[in-house]
Amino acid sequence: MLKIAERVQTEADAYQLLEEWRWHGTPVCPHCGSINDHYFLTPQDPSGVRKTNRGSTTQRRLWKCKHCRKKFSAITGTIMHGTHIRIRTWVFVIYELCANKNGIAAREIERRYDLTAKSAWFMLHRIREAMAYGPGAELFSGVVVADETWIGGRPKNRYTDKRVGSKQGPTDKTPVVSLVHAETGEVRSKVVANVSSKTLRSVIREQANMAEVTLHTDTASAYGTFAAGLADHASVNHKAGEYVRNGVSTNKAENYFSQLKRSIAGTHHHVSPEHLHRYLAEFDFRHSSHKLTDSARVDRLMGRIVGRRLMYSDSR
């Protein structure tokens, strides 16, 4: 973080860093795709300040494509498109969210960067939108660990008239199913309505090539009903005290759930069911890239920011 702070001291510096992250030295027009066929809209002075058409000053690095004649910058078509927050702030927050193992609360961003609560909250959701795996993500193959958990407060901590369910009965907690690739450690989680066999099969089929997957689970009956469609299926019996048998285990998924729940409880305290999928995307991304350095993780995120624009009306 100190290196980023030293490097990015002005808005012009922030734009230059984004250009490096997004284009790696060769600008590409986001409108027509032409490569290195552009020029600065107006000349830059040594301080990076230029005048807009209205006469005000700005440090935004604006380009114009010679091919399609449209203007663009490093944030055009990205999660930052149309933002009124300083790009320097965006750079710092992106780095913090990628580097902080337990995430970071919107209220903390609000205080640290002098933003409104609404702006900080929406800003983090826009970054989480980029962290989510896309619809074109490669399907899992090989050994995949599947498990489910429930996110929500403990009924015993609520007022008596607001308690729902118990260990034996129904609950209003939100069920989540996670798939963890045993070799790469990549995690893909999804909020589901229930953990029935039909639901679990749908989640696994959506993220994995069923015929090429060896599924490791616990002994939940819901998994056994569709085992025939998999390359192989092995399970461990937790009720009998069995947690690892001949390399078969659900520990990778349970370790992920442990980190997820500690971080939600310690950082965010409460996550509403309607926004839970965005927080899952954040923790999936960080866990999937936990072997990378912070800088490499930011670089990976930069490869996902294009075409992931989230509107405020869609985030509420």
CSV table of C-alpha atoms in Angstrom, one decimal:
chain,number,residue,atom,x,y,z
A,1,MET,CA,0.0,0.0,0.0
A,2,LEU,CA,2.9,2.4,0.8
A,3,LYS,CA,4.3,1.9,-2.7
A,4,ILE,CA,0.9,2.7,-4.3
A,5,ALA,CA,0.6,5.8,-2.1
A,6,GLU,CA,4.0,7.0,-3.1
A,7,ARG,CA,3.3,6.3,-6.8
A,8,VAL,CA,-0.2,7.8,-6.9
A,9,GLN,CA,0.0,11.3,-5.5
A,10,THR,CA,-2.3,13.1,-8.1
A,11,GLU,CA,-5.3,12.2,-10.2
A,12,ALA,CA,-3.0,12.1,-13.3
A,13,ASP,CA,-0.8,9.5,-11.5
A,14,ALA,CA,-3.9,7.4,-10.8
A,15,TYR,CA,-5.0,7.5,-14.4
A,16,GLN,CA,-1.5,6.5,-15.6
A,17,LEU,CA,-1.5,3.6,-13.2
A,18,LEU,CA,-4.9,2.5,-14.4
A,19,GLU,CA,-3.7,2.7,-18.0
A,20,GLU,CA,-0.8,0.4,-17.1
A,21,TRP,CA,-3.1,-2.0,-15.3
A,22,ARG,CA,-5.7,-2.1,-18.1
A,23,TRP,CA,-3.6,-1.7,-21.3
A,24,HIS,CA,-0.1,-2.7,-20.3
A,25,GLY,CA,1.4,0.1,-22.2
A,26,THR,CA,-0.7,-0.2,-25.4
A,27,PRO,CA,-4.0,1.8,-25.2
A,28,VAL,CA,-7.0,0.2,-26.9
A,29,CYS,CA,-10.0,2.2,-27.9
A,30,PRO,CA,-13.0,0.7,-25.9
A,31,HIS,CA,-15.4,1.9,-28.6
A,32,CYS,CA,-14.0,0.3,-31.8
A,33,GLY,CA,-11.1,-1.8,-30.5
A,34,SER,CA,-8.4,0.0,-32.5
A,35,ILE,CA,-4.9,-0.4,-31.0
A,36,ASN,CA,-2.5,2.5,-30.4
A,37,ASP,CA,-4.4,4.7,-32.9
A,38,HIS,CA,-5.2,7.7,-30.7
A,39,TYR,CA,-3.9,11.0,-29.3
A,40,PHE,CA,-4.5,13.2,-26.2
A,41,LEU,CA,-7.5,15.3,-26.6
A,42,THR,CA,-5.5,18.4,-25.5
A,43,PRO,CA,-1.9,18.7,-24.7
A,44,GLN,CA,-0.9,18.0,-21.1
A,45,ASP,CA,1.3,20.4,-19.2
A,46,PRO,CA,4.1,19.0,-16.9
A,47,SER,CA,1.7,19.0,-13.9
A,48,GLY,CA,-0.8,16.8,-15.8
A,49,VAL,CA,-3.5,19.6,-15.7
A,50,ARG,CA,-5.5,20.4,-18.8
A,51,LYS,CA,-8.5,22.6,-19.6
A,52,THR,CA,-11.9,21.2,-20.4
A,53,ASN,CA,-14.3,22.6,-23.1
A,54,ARG,CA,-16.0,24.5,-20.3
A,55,GLY,CA,-12.8,26.1,-19.1
A,56,SER,CA,-12.4,24.2,-15.9
A,57,THR,CA,-9.2,22.4,-15.0
A,58,THR,CA,-8.9,18.6,-14.7
A,59,GLN,CA,-6.2,15.9,-14.4
A,60,ARG,CA,-8.2,13.3,-16.2
A,61,ARG,CA,-6.2,11.8,-19.0
A,62,LEU,CA,-8.6,11.9,-22.0
A,63,TRP,CA,-7.8,10.3,-25.3
A,64,LYS,CA,-9.5,10.5,-28.8
A,65,CYS,CA,-9.5,7.6,-31.2
A,66,LYS,CA,-8.3,8.5,-34.8
A,67,HIS,CA,-10.4,5.7,-36.2
A,68,CYS,CA,-13.9,6.1,-34.7
A,69,ARG,CA,-13.3,9.7,-33.5
A,70,LYS,CA,-14.7,9.0,-30.0
A,71,LYS,CA,-13.2,10.1,-26.7
A,72,PHE,CA,-12.2,7.6,-24.0
A,73,SER,CA,-10.1,7.2,-20.9
A,74,ALA,CA,-8.8,4.3,-18.8
A,75,ILE,CA,-12.2,4.1,-17.0
A,76,THR,CA,-14.4,4.0,-20.0
A,77,GLY,CA,-16.6,0.9,-20.0
A,78,THR,CA,-15.4,-0.3,-16.6
A,79,ILE,CA,-16.8,-0.5,-13.1
A,80,MET,CA,-15.6,3.1,-12.7
A,81,HIS,CA,-17.4,4.5,-15.7
A,82,GLY,CA,-19.3,7.7,-14.9
A,83,THR,CA,-18.0,7.9,-11.4
A,84,HIS,CA,-17.8,11.2,-9.5
A,85,ILE,CA,-15.4,9.8,-6.9
A,86,ARG,CA,-11.7,10.6,-7.5
A,87,ILE,CA,-9.8,7.9,-9.4
A,88,ARG,CA,-7.0,8.2,-6.8
A,89,THR,CA,-9.6,7.0,-4.2
A,90,TRP,CA,-10.7,4.2,-6.5
A,91,VAL,CA,-7.1,2.9,-6.8
A,92,PHE,CA,-6.5,2.9,-3.0
A,93,VAL,CA,-9.9,1.2,-2.3
A,94,ILE,CA,-9.3,-1.5,-5.0
A,95,TYR,CA,-5.9,-2.3,-3.5
A,96,GLU,CA,-7.3,-2.4,0.0
A,97,LEU,CA,-10.1,-4.7,-0.9
A,98,CYS,CA,-7.8,-7.1,-2.7
A,99,ALA,CA,-5.2,-7.1,0.0
A,100,ASN,CA,-7.3,-7.2,3.1
A,101,LYS,CA,-8.0,-10.9,4.0
A,102,ASN,CA,-11.1,-10.1,6.0
A,103,GLY,CA,-12.5,-7.5,3.6
A,104,ILE,CA,-13.3,-4.0,4.6
A,105,ALA,CA,-16.5,-2.4,5.7
A,106,ALA,CA,-18.2,0.4,3.8
A,107,ARG,CA,-18.3,2.5,7.0
A,108,GLU,CA,-14.5,2.3,7.2
A,109,ILE,CA,-14.2,3.4,3.6
A,110,GLU,CA,-16.6,6.3,4.3
A,111,ARG,CA,-14.5,7.6,7.2
A,112,ARG,CA,-11.1,6.9,5.6
A,113,TYR,CA,-11.7,8.6,2.2
A,114,ASP,CA,-14.3,11.2,3.3
A,115,LEU,CA,-17.2,9.7,1.3
A,116,THR,CA,-20.9,9.5,2.0
A,117,ALA,CA,-22.1,6.1,3.3
A,118,LYS,CA,-24.1,5.5,0.2
A,119,SER,CA,-21.1,6.2,-2.1
A,120,ALA,CA,-18.8,4.0,-0.1
A,121,TRP,CA,-21.3,1.2,-0.1
A,122,PHE,CA,-22.0,1.4,-3.8
A,123,MET,CA,-18.3,1.7,-4.6
A,124,LEU,CA,-17.5,-1.6,-2.9
A,125,HIS,CA,-20.4,-3.3,-4.6
A,126,ARG,CA,-19.0,-2.2,-8.0
A,127,ILE,CA,-15.6,-3.7,-7.2
A,128,ARG,CA,-17.3,-6.9,-6.0
A,129,GLU,CA,-19.1,-7.0,-9.4
A,130,ALA,CA,-15.7,-7.3,-11.1
A,131,MET,CA,-14.6,-9.9,-8.6
A,132,ALA,CA,-17.4,-12.3,-9.6
A,133,TYR,CA,-16.6,-15.0,-12.0
A,134,GLY,CA,-18.1,-14.4,-15.4
A,135,PRO,CA,-20.6,-16.5,-17.3
A,136,GLY,CA,-17.8,-17.6,-19.6
A,137,ALA,CA,-15.7,-19.1,-16.9
A,138,GLU,CA,-14.2,-22.4,-17.7
A,139,LEU,CA,-16.0,-25.4,-16.2
A,140,PHE,CA,-14.4,-27.3,-13.4
A,141,SER,CA,-13.0,-30.8,-14.1
A,142,GLY,CA,-10.9,-33.2,-11.9
A,143,VAL,CA,-11.5,-33.4,-8.2
A,144,VAL,CA,-14.1,-30.9,-6.8
A,145,VAL,CA,-15.1,-30.5,-3.2
A,146,ALA,CA,-18.8,-29.6,-2.6
A,147,ASP,CA,-20.4,-28.5,0.6
A,148,GLU,CA,-23.1,-26.3,1.9
A,149,THR,CA,-23.5,-23.9,4.8
A,150,TRP,CA,-26.0,-21.4,6.2
A,151,ILE,CA,-25.3,-17.7,6.7
A,152,GLY,CA,-27.1,-15.7,9.3
A,153,GLY,CA,-27.3,-14.9,13.0
A,154,ARG,CA,-27.9,-17.6,15.7
A,155,PRO,CA,-31.6,-17.8,16.7
A,156,LYS,CA,-30.6,-18.0,20.4
A,157,ASN,CA,-29.1,-14.4,20.1
A,158,ARG,CA,-32.4,-12.9,19.0
A,159,TYR,CA,-35.4,-11.7,21.0
A,160,THR,CA,-37.7,-14.6,21.8
A,161,ASP,CA,-40.5,-13.4,19.6
A,162,LYS,CA,-38.1,-13.2,16.6
A,163,ARG,CA,-36.5,-16.6,16.9
A,164,VAL,CA,-37.0,-18.9,13.9
A,165,GLY,CA,-36.0,-22.5,14.0
A,166,SER,CA,-33.5,-24.6,16.0
A,167,LYS,CA,-30.9,-27.2,15.4
A,168,GLN,CA,-33.7,-29.7,14.6
A,169,GLY,CA,-36.2,-27.5,12.9
A,170,PRO,CA,-36.6,-24.9,10.1
A,171,THR,CA,-34.4,-21.9,9.9
A,172,ASP,CA,-34.5,-18.5,8.2
A,173,LYS,CA,-30.7,-18.5,7.6
A,174,THR,CA,-29.6,-18.3,4.0
A,175,PRO,CA,-28.2,-21.5,2.4
A,176,VAL,CA,-25.0,-21.3,0.4
A,177,VAL,CA,-23.3,-24.0,-1.8
A,178,SER,CA,-19.6,-23.8,-2.6
A,179,LEU,CA,-17.5,-25.8,-5.0
A,180,VAL,CA,-13.7,-25.8,-4.4
A,181,HIS,CA,-11.3,-27.2,-7.0
A,182,ALA,CA,-9.0,-29.4,-5.1
A,183,GLU,CA,-5.9,-28.7,-7.2
A,184,THR,CA,-6.2,-25.0,-7.9
A,185,GLY,CA,-8.1,-23.9,-4.8
A,186,GLU,CA,-10.6,-21.9,-6.9
A,187,VAL,CA,-13.9,-21.4,-5.1
A,188,ARG,CA,-17.3,-20.7,-6.7
A,189,SER,CA,-20.2,-20.1,-4.3
A,190,LYS,CA,-23.9,-19.5,-4.9
A,191,VAL,CA,-26.8,-18.5,-2.8
A,192,VAL,CA,-29.6,-21.1,-3.1
A,193,ALA,CA,-33.2,-21.4,-2.0
A,194,ASN,CA,-32.6,-24.9,-0.5
A,195,VAL,CA,-30.1,-27.7,-0.5
A,196,SER,CA,-32.3,-30.3,-2.2
A,197,SER,CA,-30.9,-32.8,-4.7
A,198,LYS,CA,-32.3,-30.9,-7.6
A,199,THR,CA,-30.8,-27.6,-6.4
A,200,LEU,CA,-27.3,-29.1,-5.7
A,201,ARG,CA,-27.3,-30.9,-9.1
A,202,SER,CA,-28.1,-27.6,-10.8
A,203,VAL,CA,-25.3,-25.7,-9.1
A,204,ILE,CA,-22.7,-28.4,-9.9
A,205,ARG,CA,-23.8,-28.7,-13.5
A,206,GLU,CA,-23.6,-25.0,-13.9
A,207,GLN,CA,-20.0,-24.8,-12.8
A,208,ALA,CA,-18.5,-28.2,-13.6
A,209,ASN,CA,-18.3,-30.7,-16.4
A,210,MET,CA,-20.2,-33.6,-14.7
A,211,ALA,CA,-18.6,-36.4,-16.8
A,212,GLU,CA,-15.1,-35.2,-15.9
A,213,VAL,CA,-15.6,-34.5,-12.2
A,214,THR,CA,-14.7,-36.5,-9.2
A,215,LEU,CA,-16.9,-35.1,-6.5
A,216,HIS,CA,-15.9,-35.2,-2.8
A,217,THR,CA,-18.8,-34.5,-0.3
A,218,ASP,CA,-20.1,-35.5,3.0
A,219,THR,CA,-22.8,-38.2,3.3
A,220,ALA,CA,-25.8,-35.9,2.7
A,221,SER,CA,-28.4,-37.9,0.8
A,222,ALA,CA,-29.0,-35.1,-1.7
A,223,TYR,CA,-25.6,-35.8,-3.3
A,224,GLY,CA,-26.1,-39.5,-3.7
A,225,THR,CA,-29.2,-39.2,-6.0
A,226,PHE,CA,-27.2,-37.8,-8.9
A,227,ALA,CA,-23.8,-39.5,-8.4
A,228,ALA,CA,-24.4,-41.7,-11.5
A,229,GLY,CA,-23.9,-38.6,-13.7
A,230,LEU,CA,-20.4,-37.9,-12.3
A,231,ALA,CA,-17.1,-39.5,-13.3
A,232,ASP,CA,-16.8,-40.6,-9.6
A,233,HIS,CA,-18.2,-39.7,-6.2
A,234,ALA,CA,-16.6,-40.2,-2.8
A,235,SER,CA,-17.8,-39.1,0.6
A,236,VAL,CA,-16.8,-39.0,4.2
A,237,ASN,CA,-19.1,-39.7,7.1
A,238,HIS,CA,-18.9,-36.8,9.6
A,239,LYS,CA,-21.4,-38.4,11.9
A,240,ALA,CA,-19.1,-41.3,12.4
A,241,GLY,CA,-16.2,-39.0,13.1
A,242,GLU,CA,-14.7,-39.5,9.7
A,243,TYR,CA,-13.2,-36.4,8.1
A,244,VAL,CA,-10.4,-37.7,5.9
A,245,ARG,CA,-10.2,-41.0,4.1
A,246,ASN,CA,-7.8,-41.9,1.4
A,247,GLY,CA,-7.5,-38.3,0.3
A,248,VAL,CA,-11.3,-37.8,0.3
A,249,SER,CA,-12.3,-34.8,2.5
A,250,THR,CA,-14.5,-31.7,2.6
A,251,ASN,CA,-12.0,-29.8,4.6
A,252,LYS,CA,-11.2,-27.4,1.8
A,253,ALA,CA,-14.8,-26.2,1.6
A,254,GLU,CA,-15.1,-26.1,5.4
A,255,ASN,CA,-11.9,-24.0,5.7
A,256,TYR,CA,-13.4,-21.5,3.3
A,257,PHE,CA,-16.6,-21.4,5.2
A,258,SER,CA,-14.7,-20.8,8.4
A,259,GLN,CA,-12.9,-17.8,6.9
A,260,LEU,CA,-16.1,-16.5,5.3
A,261,LYS,CA,-18.1,-16.5,8.5
A,262,ARG,CA,-15.4,-15.0,10.7
A,263,SER,CA,-14.9,-12.2,8.2
A,264,ILE,CA,-18.6,-11.4,7.9
A,265,ALA,CA,-19.1,-11.4,11.6
A,266,GLY,CA,-15.9,-9.4,12.4
A,267,THR,CA,-15.9,-6.9,9.5
A,268,HIS,CA,-19.5,-6.5,8.3
A,269,HIS,CA,-21.4,-7.9,11.3
A,270,HIS,CA,-24.5,-8.5,9.1
A,271,VAL,CA,-25.1,-9.2,5.5
A,272,SER,CA,-28.6,-9.1,4.0
A,273,PRO,CA,-29.7,-12.1,1.9
A,274,GLU,CA,-30.3,-9.9,-1.1
A,275,HIS,CA,-26.7,-8.8,-1.2
A,276,LEU,CA,-25.0,-11.9,0.1
A,277,HIS,CA,-24.0,-13.1,-3.5
A,278,ARG,CA,-21.9,-9.9,-3.9
A,279,TYR,CA,-20.0,-10.7,-0.7
A,280,LEU,CA,-19.5,-14.3,-1.8
A,281,ALA,CA,-18.0,-13.0,-5.0
A,282,GLU,CA,-15.5,-11.0,-3.0
A,283,PHE,CA,-14.4,-13.8,-0.7
A,284,ASP,CA,-14.4,-16.3,-3.6
A,285,PHE,CA,-12.0,-14.1,-5.5
A,286,ARG,CA,-9.6,-13.6,-2.7
A,287,HIS,CA,-9.6,-17.2,-1.6
A,288,SER,CA,-9.1,-18.3,-5.2
A,289,SER,CA,-6.1,-16.1,-5.6
A,290,HIS,CA,-4.6,-16.5,-2.1
A,291,LYS,CA,-1.3,-17.8,-3.4
A,292,LEU,CA,-0.8,-14.6,-5.4
A,293,THR,CA,0.9,-11.4,-4.1
A,294,ASP,CA,-1.4,-8.4,-3.5
A,295,SER,CA,-0.1,-6.7,-6.7
A,296,ALA,CA,-0.8,-9.8,-8.8
A,297,ARG,CA,-4.3,-10.1,-7.3
A,298,VAL,CA,-5.0,-6.5,-8.2
A,299,ASP,CA,-3.7,-7.2,-11.7
A,300,ARG,CA,-6.0,-10.2,-12.0
A,301,LEU,CA,-8.9,-8.0,-10.9
A,302,MET,CA,-8.0,-5.4,-13.5
A,303,GLY,CA,-8.6,-8.0,-16.2
A,304,ARG,CA,-12.2,-8.2,-15.1
A,305,ILE,CA,-13.3,-4.6,-14.7
A,306,VAL,CA,-14.3,-4.1,-18.4
A,307,GLY,CA,-17.9,-4.6,-19.2
A,308,ARG,CA,-18.9,-5.1,-15.5
A,309,ARG,CA,-20.6,-1.8,-14.9
A,310,LEU,CA,-23.1,-1.9,-12.1
A,311,MET,CA,-25.9,0.7,-11.9
A,312,TYR,CA,-27.1,1.9,-8.5
A,313,SER,CA,-30.7,1.0,-9.3
A,314,ASP,CA,-29.5,-2.6,-9.8
A,315,SER,CA,-27.5,-2.8,-6.6
A,316,ARG,CA,-30.2,-1.8,-4.1
